[in-house]
Amino acid sequence: MMAGIKPPDVVDKHVRESSDLYKAAEANVFADAQAAITAGADVNTANLQGVTPLLLAVKNNNAQLVQLLLKAQADVNLVSADSSPLHEAVRTRNAALLEVLLGAKGNVNLMSDGKSPLHVAIQENFGDVVDVLLRKGGDPKLKSAVGATSLHFAVIAGDRAMVEKFVTSSGSLNEQNKNGKTPLHIAAEKGNIDAIKVLLNAGANTNVKDTWGRLPSECGKITAFKMISEHKPGMKYEYVTADDEETDDKKKVDDKKKKK
């Protein structure tokens, strides 16, 4: 037999043990996974979609199995058809496990399904996970497959605090995605008045046209249209807080009582 080529029985055993490891990870059974690794399983074995035992362990929030696989040299940066161990740690909002993966040479800016872990964390509005990723070197200027920046994703998520975080740190206030849309276009489309206020207060350009020649003011409903089209440089907008809304509601009730 030629040097370097394993006998058929050895190859069959390796495939079998690797399959056993995948099944154990899928079933979330630590003891079976440990036995398969001890027997020589390939820790980076994957199904047809590229899903590895490590990705499954992260998805199942099994920190013990994750540590076992990492100790056996599982590759943190292997990407499946639509995810990766890092992206799954973000989706399950497991900041501690995410830190473990990043500490095992995980690429904080790894792209999967056209998005970085930071893009996913912002989209899910997981502030604690966003903070971990930024602290570990997540790039807020990195674009997704469709040209969206962190600020685009923050506007899509709709949380004002998240928009405020990235309006200053991303350096992409007027950046356009592949459809020519700036964050202000997106905010107008979604009717997100708070996001529009944040963007305008930060100096967003109201005259950028998208691929179809539309201004941000032409992408929204009447409130967004008026706010953007009537905006002048230097104008600042205040935000209505939950307490303000509660006070306004109470005032309306008191006024009704006085009229009776």
PDB file of C-alpha atoms in Angstrom:
ATOM      1  CA  MET A   1       0.000   0.000   0.000  1.00  0.00           C
ATOM      2  CA  MET A   2       1.315   3.487  -0.894  1.00  0.00           C
ATOM      3  CA  ALA A   3       2.716   5.567   1.936  1.00  0.00           C
ATOM      4  CA  GLY A   4       0.238   8.034   3.439  1.00  0.00           C
ATOM      5  CA  ILE A   5      -2.855   6.111   2.310  1.00  0.00           C
ATOM      6  CA  LYS A   6      -4.847   4.558   5.138  1.00  0.00           C
ATOM      7  CA  PRO A   7      -6.257   1.020   4.809  1.00  0.00           C
ATOM      8  CA  PRO A   8     -10.016   0.893   4.068  1.00  0.00           C
ATOM      9  CA  ASP A   9     -10.835  -0.400   7.544  1.00  0.00           C
ATOM     10  CA  VAL A  10      -9.024   2.552   9.157  1.00  0.00           C
ATOM     11  CA  VAL A  11     -10.827   5.035   6.892  1.00  0.00           C
ATOM     12  CA  ASP A  12     -14.193   3.428   7.643  1.00  0.00           C
ATOM     13  CA  LYS A  13     -13.508   3.615  11.390  1.00  0.00           C
ATOM     14  CA  HIS A  14     -12.528   7.291  11.131  1.00  0.00           C
ATOM     15  CA  VAL A  15     -15.710   8.129   9.206  1.00  0.00           C
ATOM     16  CA  ARG A  16     -17.812   6.157  11.672  1.00  0.00           C
ATOM     17  CA  GLU A  17     -16.328   7.856  14.729  1.00  0.00           C
ATOM     18  CA  SER A  18     -16.691  11.277  13.109  1.00  0.00           C
ATOM     19  CA  SER A  19     -20.322  10.513  12.348  1.00  0.00           C
ATOM     20  CA  ASP A  20     -20.794   9.423  15.968  1.00  0.00           C
ATOM     21  CA  LEU A  21     -19.354  12.740  17.160  1.00  0.00           C
ATOM     22  CA  TYR A  22     -21.721  14.704  14.952  1.00  0.00           C
ATOM     23  CA  LYS A  23     -24.702  12.691  16.210  1.00  0.00           C
ATOM     24  CA  ALA A  24     -23.604  13.179  19.823  1.00  0.00           C
ATOM     25  CA  ALA A  25     -23.302  16.940  19.348  1.00  0.00           C
ATOM     26  CA  GLU A  26     -26.671  17.044  17.610  1.00  0.00           C
ATOM     27  CA  ALA A  27     -28.253  15.101  20.487  1.00  0.00           C
ATOM     28  CA  ASN A  28     -26.342  17.264  22.990  1.00  0.00           C
ATOM     29  CA  VAL A  29     -24.847  14.240  24.794  1.00  0.00           C
ATOM     30  CA  PHE A  30     -21.432  15.112  26.249  1.00  0.00           C
ATOM     31  CA  ALA A  31     -20.361  11.576  27.196  1.00  0.00           C
ATOM     32  CA  ASP A  32     -20.961  10.223  23.684  1.00  0.00           C
ATOM     33  CA  ALA A  33     -19.083  13.135  22.135  1.00  0.00           C
ATOM     34  CA  GLN A  34     -16.162  12.566  24.484  1.00  0.00           C
ATOM     35  CA  ALA A  35     -16.076   8.863  23.586  1.00  0.00           C
ATOM     36  CA  ALA A  36     -16.100   9.635  19.854  1.00  0.00           C
ATOM     37  CA  ILE A  37     -13.215  12.104  20.198  1.00  0.00           C
ATOM     38  CA  THR A  38     -11.223   9.620  22.270  1.00  0.00           C
ATOM     39  CA  ALA A  39     -11.805   7.045  19.528  1.00  0.00           C
ATOM     40  CA  GLY A  40     -10.292   9.407  16.936  1.00  0.00           C
ATOM     41  CA  ALA A  41     -13.215  11.342  15.463  1.00  0.00           C
ATOM     42  CA  ASP A  42     -12.518  14.376  13.285  1.00  0.00           C
ATOM     43  CA  VAL A  43     -13.708  17.296  15.423  1.00  0.00           C
ATOM     44  CA  ASN A  44     -14.295  19.395  12.311  1.00  0.00           C
ATOM     45  CA  THR A  45     -16.554  16.886  10.578  1.00  0.00           C
ATOM     46  CA  ALA A  46     -19.568  18.592   9.003  1.00  0.00           C
ATOM     47  CA  ASN A  47     -22.858  17.728   7.326  1.00  0.00           C
ATOM     48  CA  LEU A  48     -23.732  18.758   3.762  1.00  0.00           C
ATOM     49  CA  GLN A  49     -24.660  22.262   4.954  1.00  0.00           C
ATOM     50  CA  GLY A  50     -21.282  22.684   6.643  1.00  0.00           C
ATOM     51  CA  VAL A  51     -22.640  22.415  10.185  1.00  0.00           C
ATOM     52  CA  THR A  52     -19.937  21.192  12.587  1.00  0.00           C
ATOM     53  CA  PRO A  53     -20.164  19.656  16.082  1.00  0.00           C
ATOM     54  CA  LEU A  54     -18.863  22.946  17.519  1.00  0.00           C
ATOM     55  CA  LEU A  55     -21.629  24.944  15.856  1.00  0.00           C
ATOM     56  CA  LEU A  56     -24.195  22.520  17.283  1.00  0.00           C
ATOM     57  CA  ALA A  57     -22.655  22.704  20.767  1.00  0.00           C
ATOM     58  CA  VAL A  58     -22.827  26.497  20.695  1.00  0.00           C
ATOM     59  CA  LYS A  59     -26.394  26.423  19.399  1.00  0.00           C
ATOM     60  CA  ASN A  60     -27.300  24.142  22.310  1.00  0.00           C
ATOM     61  CA  ASN A  61     -25.504  26.437  24.786  1.00  0.00           C
ATOM     62  CA  ASN A  62     -23.412  23.471  25.935  1.00  0.00           C
ATOM     63  CA  ALA A  63     -20.318  25.201  27.339  1.00  0.00           C
ATOM     64  CA  GLN A  64     -18.808  21.917  28.532  1.00  0.00           C
ATOM     65  CA  LEU A  65     -18.981  20.372  25.072  1.00  0.00           C
ATOM     66  CA  VAL A  66     -17.657  23.572  23.491  1.00  0.00           C
ATOM     67  CA  GLN A  67     -14.611  23.435  25.775  1.00  0.00           C
ATOM     68  CA  LEU A  68     -14.075  19.746  24.940  1.00  0.00           C
ATOM     69  CA  LEU A  69     -14.177  20.420  21.195  1.00  0.00           C
ATOM     70  CA  LEU A  70     -11.881  23.440  21.445  1.00  0.00           C
ATOM     71  CA  LYS A  71      -9.386  21.395  23.467  1.00  0.00           C
ATOM     72  CA  ALA A  72      -9.476  18.832  20.640  1.00  0.00           C
ATOM     73  CA  GLN A  73      -8.608  21.634  18.146  1.00  0.00           C
ATOM     74  CA  ALA A  74     -12.054  22.347  16.690  1.00  0.00           C
ATOM     75  CA  ASP A  75     -11.899  25.237  14.206  1.00  0.00           C
ATOM     76  CA  VAL A  76     -13.878  28.217  15.524  1.00  0.00           C
ATOM     77  CA  ASN A  77     -13.935  29.932  12.143  1.00  0.00           C
ATOM     78  CA  LEU A  78     -15.557  27.241   9.996  1.00  0.00           C
ATOM     79  CA  VAL A  79     -18.634  28.677   8.284  1.00  0.00           C
ATOM     80  CA  SER A  80     -21.749  26.675   7.412  1.00  0.00           C
ATOM     81  CA  ALA A  81     -24.287  27.558   4.728  1.00  0.00           C
ATOM     82  CA  ASP A  82     -25.821  30.252   6.929  1.00  0.00           C
ATOM     83  CA  SER A  83     -23.959  30.447  10.231  1.00  0.00           C
ATOM     84  CA  SER A  84     -20.807  29.848  12.271  1.00  0.00           C
ATOM     85  CA  PRO A  85     -20.068  29.103  15.944  1.00  0.00           C
ATOM     86  CA  LEU A  86     -19.490  32.825  16.537  1.00  0.00           C
ATOM     87  CA  HIS A  87     -22.752  33.842  14.874  1.00  0.00           C
ATOM     88  CA  GLU A  88     -24.650  31.188  16.848  1.00  0.00           C
ATOM     89  CA  ALA A  89     -23.182  32.468  20.125  1.00  0.00           C
ATOM     90  CA  VAL A  90     -24.544  35.885  19.176  1.00  0.00           C
ATOM     91  CA  ARG A  91     -27.991  34.541  18.241  1.00  0.00           C
ATOM     92  CA  THR A  92     -28.292  32.644  21.534  1.00  0.00           C
ATOM     93  CA  ARG A  93     -27.166  35.809  23.353  1.00  0.00           C
ATOM     94  CA  ASN A  94     -24.449  33.922  25.197  1.00  0.00           C
ATOM     95  CA  ALA A  95     -21.832  36.619  25.767  1.00  0.00           C
ATOM     96  CA  ALA A  96     -19.698  34.363  27.983  1.00  0.00           C
ATOM     97  CA  LEU A  97     -19.527  31.631  25.346  1.00  0.00           C
ATOM     98  CA  LEU A  98     -18.813  34.228  22.683  1.00  0.00           C
ATOM     99  CA  GLU A  99     -15.794  35.405  24.681  1.00  0.00           C
ATOM    100  CA  VAL A 100     -14.556  31.805  24.933  1.00  0.00           C
ATOM    101  CA  LEU A 101     -14.769  31.394  21.149  1.00  0.00           C
ATOM    102  CA  LEU A 102     -13.039  34.700  20.486  1.00  0.00           C
ATOM    103  CA  GLY A 103     -10.344  33.656  22.943  1.00  0.00           C
ATOM    104  CA  ALA A 104      -9.830  30.500  20.872  1.00  0.00           C
ATOM    105  CA  LYS A 105      -8.699  32.538  17.851  1.00  0.00           C
ATOM    106  CA  GLY A 106     -12.212  33.300  16.664  1.00  0.00           C
ATOM    107  CA  ASN A 107     -12.338  35.971  13.953  1.00  0.00           C
ATOM    108  CA  VAL A 108     -14.513  38.731  15.402  1.00  0.00           C
ATOM    109  CA  ASN A 109     -15.242  40.037  11.886  1.00  0.00           C
ATOM    110  CA  LEU A 110     -15.980  36.638  10.322  1.00  0.00           C
ATOM    111  CA  MET A 111     -18.647  36.847   7.619  1.00  0.00           C
ATOM    112  CA  SER A 112     -21.444  34.279   7.391  1.00  0.00           C
ATOM    113  CA  ASP A 113     -24.531  34.602   5.210  1.00  0.00           C
ATOM    114  CA  GLY A 114     -23.231  38.042   4.303  1.00  0.00           C
ATOM    115  CA  LYS A 115     -23.128  39.376   7.876  1.00  0.00           C
ATOM    116  CA  SER A 116     -20.555  39.759  10.630  1.00  0.00           C
ATOM    117  CA  PRO A 117     -21.314  38.755  14.246  1.00  0.00           C
ATOM    118  CA  LEU A 118     -21.666  42.470  15.031  1.00  0.00           C
ATOM    119  CA  HIS A 119     -24.287  42.915  12.303  1.00  0.00           C
ATOM    120  CA  VAL A 120     -26.324  40.056  13.794  1.00  0.00           C
ATOM    121  CA  ALA A 121     -25.991  41.358  17.359  1.00  0.00           C
ATOM    122  CA  ILE A 122     -27.197  44.814  16.308  1.00  0.00           C
ATOM    123  CA  GLN A 123     -30.048  43.364  14.249  1.00  0.00           C
ATOM    124  CA  GLU A 124     -31.182  41.327  17.276  1.00  0.00           C
ATOM    125  CA  ASN A 125     -30.756  44.401  19.507  1.00  0.00           C
ATOM    126  CA  PHE A 126     -28.481  42.538  21.949  1.00  0.00           C
ATOM    127  CA  GLY A 127     -26.657  45.459  23.549  1.00  0.00           C
ATOM    128  CA  ASP A 128     -24.505  43.346  25.888  1.00  0.00           C
ATOM    129  CA  VAL A 129     -23.275  41.185  22.998  1.00  0.00           C
ATOM    130  CA  VAL A 130     -22.625  44.276  20.873  1.00  0.00           C
ATOM    131  CA  ASP A 131     -20.419  45.645  23.660  1.00  0.00           C
ATOM    132  CA  VAL A 132     -18.391  42.408  23.809  1.00  0.00           C
ATOM    133  CA  LEU A 133     -17.832  42.418  20.053  1.00  0.00           C
ATOM    134  CA  LEU A 134     -16.790  46.066  19.954  1.00  0.00           C
ATOM    135  CA  ARG A 135     -14.407  45.518  22.861  1.00  0.00           C
ATOM    136  CA  LYS A 136     -12.874  42.550  21.042  1.00  0.00           C
ATOM    137  CA  GLY A 137     -12.312  44.480  17.809  1.00  0.00           C
ATOM    138  CA  GLY A 138     -15.605  44.192  15.923  1.00  0.00           C
ATOM    139  CA  ASP A 139     -15.466  46.611  12.991  1.00  0.00           C
ATOM    140  CA  PRO A 140     -18.507  48.959  12.918  1.00  0.00           C
ATOM    141  CA  LYS A 141     -17.523  50.132   9.423  1.00  0.00           C
ATOM    142  CA  LEU A 142     -17.601  46.625   7.929  1.00  0.00           C
ATOM    143  CA  LYS A 143     -20.286  46.215   5.261  1.00  0.00           C
ATOM    144  CA  SER A 144     -22.628  43.265   4.794  1.00  0.00           C
ATOM    145  CA  ALA A 145     -23.117  41.467   1.488  1.00  0.00           C
ATOM    146  CA  VAL A 146     -25.788  44.024   0.577  1.00  0.00           C
ATOM    147  CA  GLY A 147     -23.600  46.960   1.565  1.00  0.00           C
ATOM    148  CA  ALA A 148     -25.232  47.659   4.931  1.00  0.00           C
ATOM    149  CA  THR A 149     -23.118  49.124   7.736  1.00  0.00           C
ATOM    150  CA  SER A 150     -23.613  48.760  11.481  1.00  0.00           C
ATOM    151  CA  LEU A 151     -25.599  51.993  11.412  1.00  0.00           C
ATOM    152  CA  HIS A 152     -27.955  50.601   8.750  1.00  0.00           C
ATOM    153  CA  PHE A 153     -28.559  47.558  10.971  1.00  0.00           C
ATOM    154  CA  ALA A 154     -29.088  49.752  14.041  1.00  0.00           C
ATOM    155  CA  VAL A 155     -31.772  51.721  12.199  1.00  0.00           C
ATOM    156  CA  ILE A 156     -33.402  48.481  11.038  1.00  0.00           C
ATOM    157  CA  ALA A 157     -33.442  47.210  14.644  1.00  0.00           C
ATOM    158  CA  GLY A 158     -35.276  50.396  15.583  1.00  0.00           C
ATOM    159  CA  ASP A 159     -33.723  51.012  19.005  1.00  0.00           C
ATOM    160  CA  ARG A 160     -32.771  54.649  19.551  1.00  0.00           C
ATOM    161  CA  ALA A 161     -29.880  53.882  21.929  1.00  0.00           C
ATOM    162  CA  MET A 162     -28.375  51.515  19.365  1.00  0.00           C
ATOM    163  CA  VAL A 163     -28.670  54.123  16.623  1.00  0.00           C
ATOM    164  CA  GLU A 164     -27.014  56.696  18.889  1.00  0.00           C
ATOM    165  CA  LYS A 165     -24.153  54.291  19.618  1.00  0.00           C
ATOM    166  CA  PHE A 166     -23.316  53.767  15.954  1.00  0.00           C
ATOM    167  CA  VAL A 167     -24.122  57.207  14.599  1.00  0.00           C
ATOM    168  CA  THR A 168     -20.909  58.372  16.261  1.00  0.00           C
ATOM    169  CA  SER A 169     -18.715  55.258  16.174  1.00  0.00           C
ATOM    170  CA  SER A 170     -19.359  53.863  12.706  1.00  0.00           C
ATOM    171  CA  GLY A 171     -18.267  56.876  10.677  1.00  0.00           C
ATOM    172  CA  SER A 172     -20.906  55.916   8.109  1.00  0.00           C
ATOM    173  CA  LEU A 173     -23.654  58.479   8.639  1.00  0.00           C
ATOM    174  CA  ASN A 174     -24.268  58.925   4.905  1.00  0.00           C
ATOM    175  CA  GLU A 175     -22.924  55.571   3.689  1.00  0.00           C
ATOM    176  CA  GLN A 176     -25.072  53.968   0.980  1.00  0.00           C
ATOM    177  CA  ASN A 177     -25.905  50.277   0.681  1.00  0.00           C
ATOM    178  CA  LYS A 178     -26.051  48.468  -2.665  1.00  0.00           C
ATOM    179  CA  ASN A 179     -29.445  50.012  -3.346  1.00  0.00           C
ATOM    180  CA  GLY A 180     -28.042  53.469  -2.717  1.00  0.00           C
ATOM    181  CA  LYS A 181     -29.905  53.847   0.574  1.00  0.00           C
ATOM    182  CA  THR A 182     -28.389  55.726   3.485  1.00  0.00           C
ATOM    183  CA  PRO A 183     -29.441  55.017   7.082  1.00  0.00           C
ATOM    184  CA  LEU A 184     -31.793  58.000   6.723  1.00  0.00           C
ATOM    185  CA  HIS A 185     -33.551  56.340   3.758  1.00  0.00           C
ATOM    186  CA  ILE A 186     -34.073  53.220   5.892  1.00  0.00           C
ATOM    187  CA  ALA A 187     -35.338  55.191   8.884  1.00  0.00           C
ATOM    188  CA  ALA A 188     -37.820  57.033   6.652  1.00  0.00           C
ATOM    189  CA  GLU A 189     -39.056  53.793   5.084  1.00  0.00           C
ATOM    190  CA  LYS A 190     -39.662  52.302   8.516  1.00  0.00           C
ATOM    191  CA  GLY A 191     -41.261  55.439   9.874  1.00  0.00           C
ATOM    192  CA  ASN A 192     -38.787  55.383  12.765  1.00  0.00           C
ATOM    193  CA  ILE A 193     -39.117  58.987  13.930  1.00  0.00           C
ATOM    194  CA  ASP A 194     -36.593  58.657  16.776  1.00  0.00           C
ATOM    195  CA  ALA A 195     -33.981  57.265  14.385  1.00  0.00           C
ATOM    196  CA  ILE A 196     -34.709  60.090  11.936  1.00  0.00           C
ATOM    197  CA  LYS A 197     -34.189  62.609  14.743  1.00  0.00           C
ATOM    198  CA  VAL A 198     -30.878  61.019  15.786  1.00  0.00           C
ATOM    199  CA  LEU A 199     -29.610  60.985  12.207  1.00  0.00           C
ATOM    200  CA  LEU A 200     -30.685  64.546  11.442  1.00  0.00           C
ATOM    201  CA  ASN A 201     -29.227  65.796  14.728  1.00  0.00           C
ATOM    202  CA  ALA A 202     -25.941  64.151  13.733  1.00  0.00           C
ATOM    203  CA  GLY A 203     -25.960  65.983  10.404  1.00  0.00           C
ATOM    204  CA  ALA A 204     -27.256  63.333   7.995  1.00  0.00           C
ATOM    205  CA  ASN A 205     -27.384  64.503   4.381  1.00  0.00           C
ATOM    206  CA  THR A 206     -31.020  64.817   3.292  1.00  0.00           C
ATOM    207  CA  ASN A 207     -30.137  65.201  -0.392  1.00  0.00           C
ATOM    208  CA  VAL A 208     -28.587  61.801  -1.135  1.00  0.00           C
ATOM    209  CA  LYS A 209     -30.565  59.841  -3.742  1.00  0.00           C
ATOM    210  CA  ASP A 210     -30.911  56.060  -3.796  1.00  0.00           C
ATOM    211  CA  THR A 211     -30.613  53.839  -6.888  1.00  0.00           C
ATOM    212  CA  TRP A 212     -34.144  54.803  -7.951  1.00  0.00           C
ATOM    213  CA  GLY A 213     -33.454  58.516  -7.595  1.00  0.00           C
ATOM    214  CA  ARG A 214     -35.402  58.927  -4.361  1.00  0.00           C
ATOM    215  CA  LEU A 215     -34.473  61.269  -1.532  1.00  0.00           C
ATOM    216  CA  PRO A 216     -34.927  60.043   2.064  1.00  0.00           C
ATOM    217  CA  SER A 217     -37.978  62.314   2.388  1.00  0.00           C
ATOM    218  CA  GLU A 218     -39.598  60.500  -0.540  1.00  0.00           C
ATOM    219  CA  CYS A 219     -39.275  57.078   1.081  1.00  0.00           C
ATOM    220  CA  GLY A 220     -41.441  57.605   4.139  1.00  0.00           C
ATOM    221  CA  LYS A 221     -44.928  58.466   5.302  1.00  0.00           C
ATOM    222  CA  ILE A 222     -46.146  62.026   5.775  1.00  0.00           C
ATOM    223  CA  THR A 223     -44.529  62.605   9.210  1.00  0.00           C
ATOM    224  CA  ALA A 224     -41.134  61.440   7.987  1.00  0.00           C
ATOM    225  CA  PHE A 225     -41.561  63.393   4.752  1.00  0.00           C
ATOM    226  CA  LYS A 226     -42.284  66.656   6.566  1.00  0.00           C
ATOM    227  CA  MET A 227     -39.504  66.216   9.108  1.00  0.00           C
ATOM    228  CA  ILE A 228     -36.822  65.470   6.515  1.00  0.00           C
ATOM    229  CA  SER A 229     -37.965  67.814   3.748  1.00  0.00           C
ATOM    230  CA  GLU A 230     -38.338  70.753   6.146  1.00  0.00           C
ATOM    231  CA  HIS A 231     -35.071  70.094   7.961  1.00  0.00           C
ATOM    232  CA  LYS A 232     -32.472  72.864   7.937  1.00  0.00           C
ATOM    233  CA  PRO A 233     -28.797  72.535   8.931  1.00  0.00           C
ATOM    234  CA  GLY A 234     -28.386  73.228  12.640  1.00  0.00           C
ATOM    235  CA  MET A 235     -31.946  72.255  13.575  1.00  0.00           C
ATOM    236  CA  LYS A 236     -32.112  69.928  16.588  1.00  0.00           C
ATOM    237  CA  TYR A 237     -34.909  67.587  17.621  1.00  0.00           C
ATOM    238  CA  GLU A 238     -35.925  66.452  21.087  1.00  0.00           C
ATOM    239  CA  TYR A 239     -37.130  62.959  21.946  1.00  0.00           C
ATOM    240  CA  VAL A 240     -40.389  62.002  23.591  1.00  0.00           C
ATOM    241  CA  THR A 241     -39.582  59.650  26.470  1.00  0.00           C
ATOM    242  CA  ALA A 242     -41.923  57.128  28.051  1.00  0.00           C
ATOM    243  CA  ASP A 243     -42.260  59.477  31.063  1.00  0.00           C
ATOM    244  CA  ASP A 244     -43.204  62.363  28.765  1.00  0.00           C
ATOM    245  CA  GLU A 245     -45.870  60.235  27.080  1.00  0.00           C
ATOM    246  CA  GLU A 246     -47.214  59.198  30.496  1.00  0.00           C
ATOM    247  CA  THR A 247     -47.374  62.851  31.614  1.00  0.00           C
ATOM    248  CA  ASP A 248     -49.169  63.841  28.395  1.00  0.00           C
ATOM    249  CA  ASP A 249     -51.706  61.028  28.851  1.00  0.00           C
ATOM    250  CA  LYS A 250     -52.309  62.059  32.474  1.00  0.00           C
ATOM    251  CA  LYS A 251     -52.775  65.689  31.406  1.00  0.00           C
ATOM    252  CA  LYS A 252     -55.380  64.636  28.825  1.00  0.00           C
ATOM    253  CA  VAL A 253     -57.299  62.658  31.483  1.00  0.00           C
ATOM    254  CA  ASP A 254     -57.156  65.576  33.948  1.00  0.00           C
ATOM    255  CA  ASP A 255     -58.393  67.976  31.263  1.00  0.00           C
ATOM    256  CA  LYS A 256     -61.345  65.686  30.516  1.00  0.00           C
ATOM    257  CA  LYS A 257     -62.242  65.558  34.228  1.00  0.00           C
ATOM    258  CA  LYS A 258     -62.198  69.363  34.456  1.00  0.00           C
ATOM    259  CA  LYS A 259     -64.595  69.645  31.503  1.00  0.00           C
ATOM    260  CA  LYS A 260     -67.176  67.345  33.140  1.00  0.00           C
TER     261      LYS A 260
END
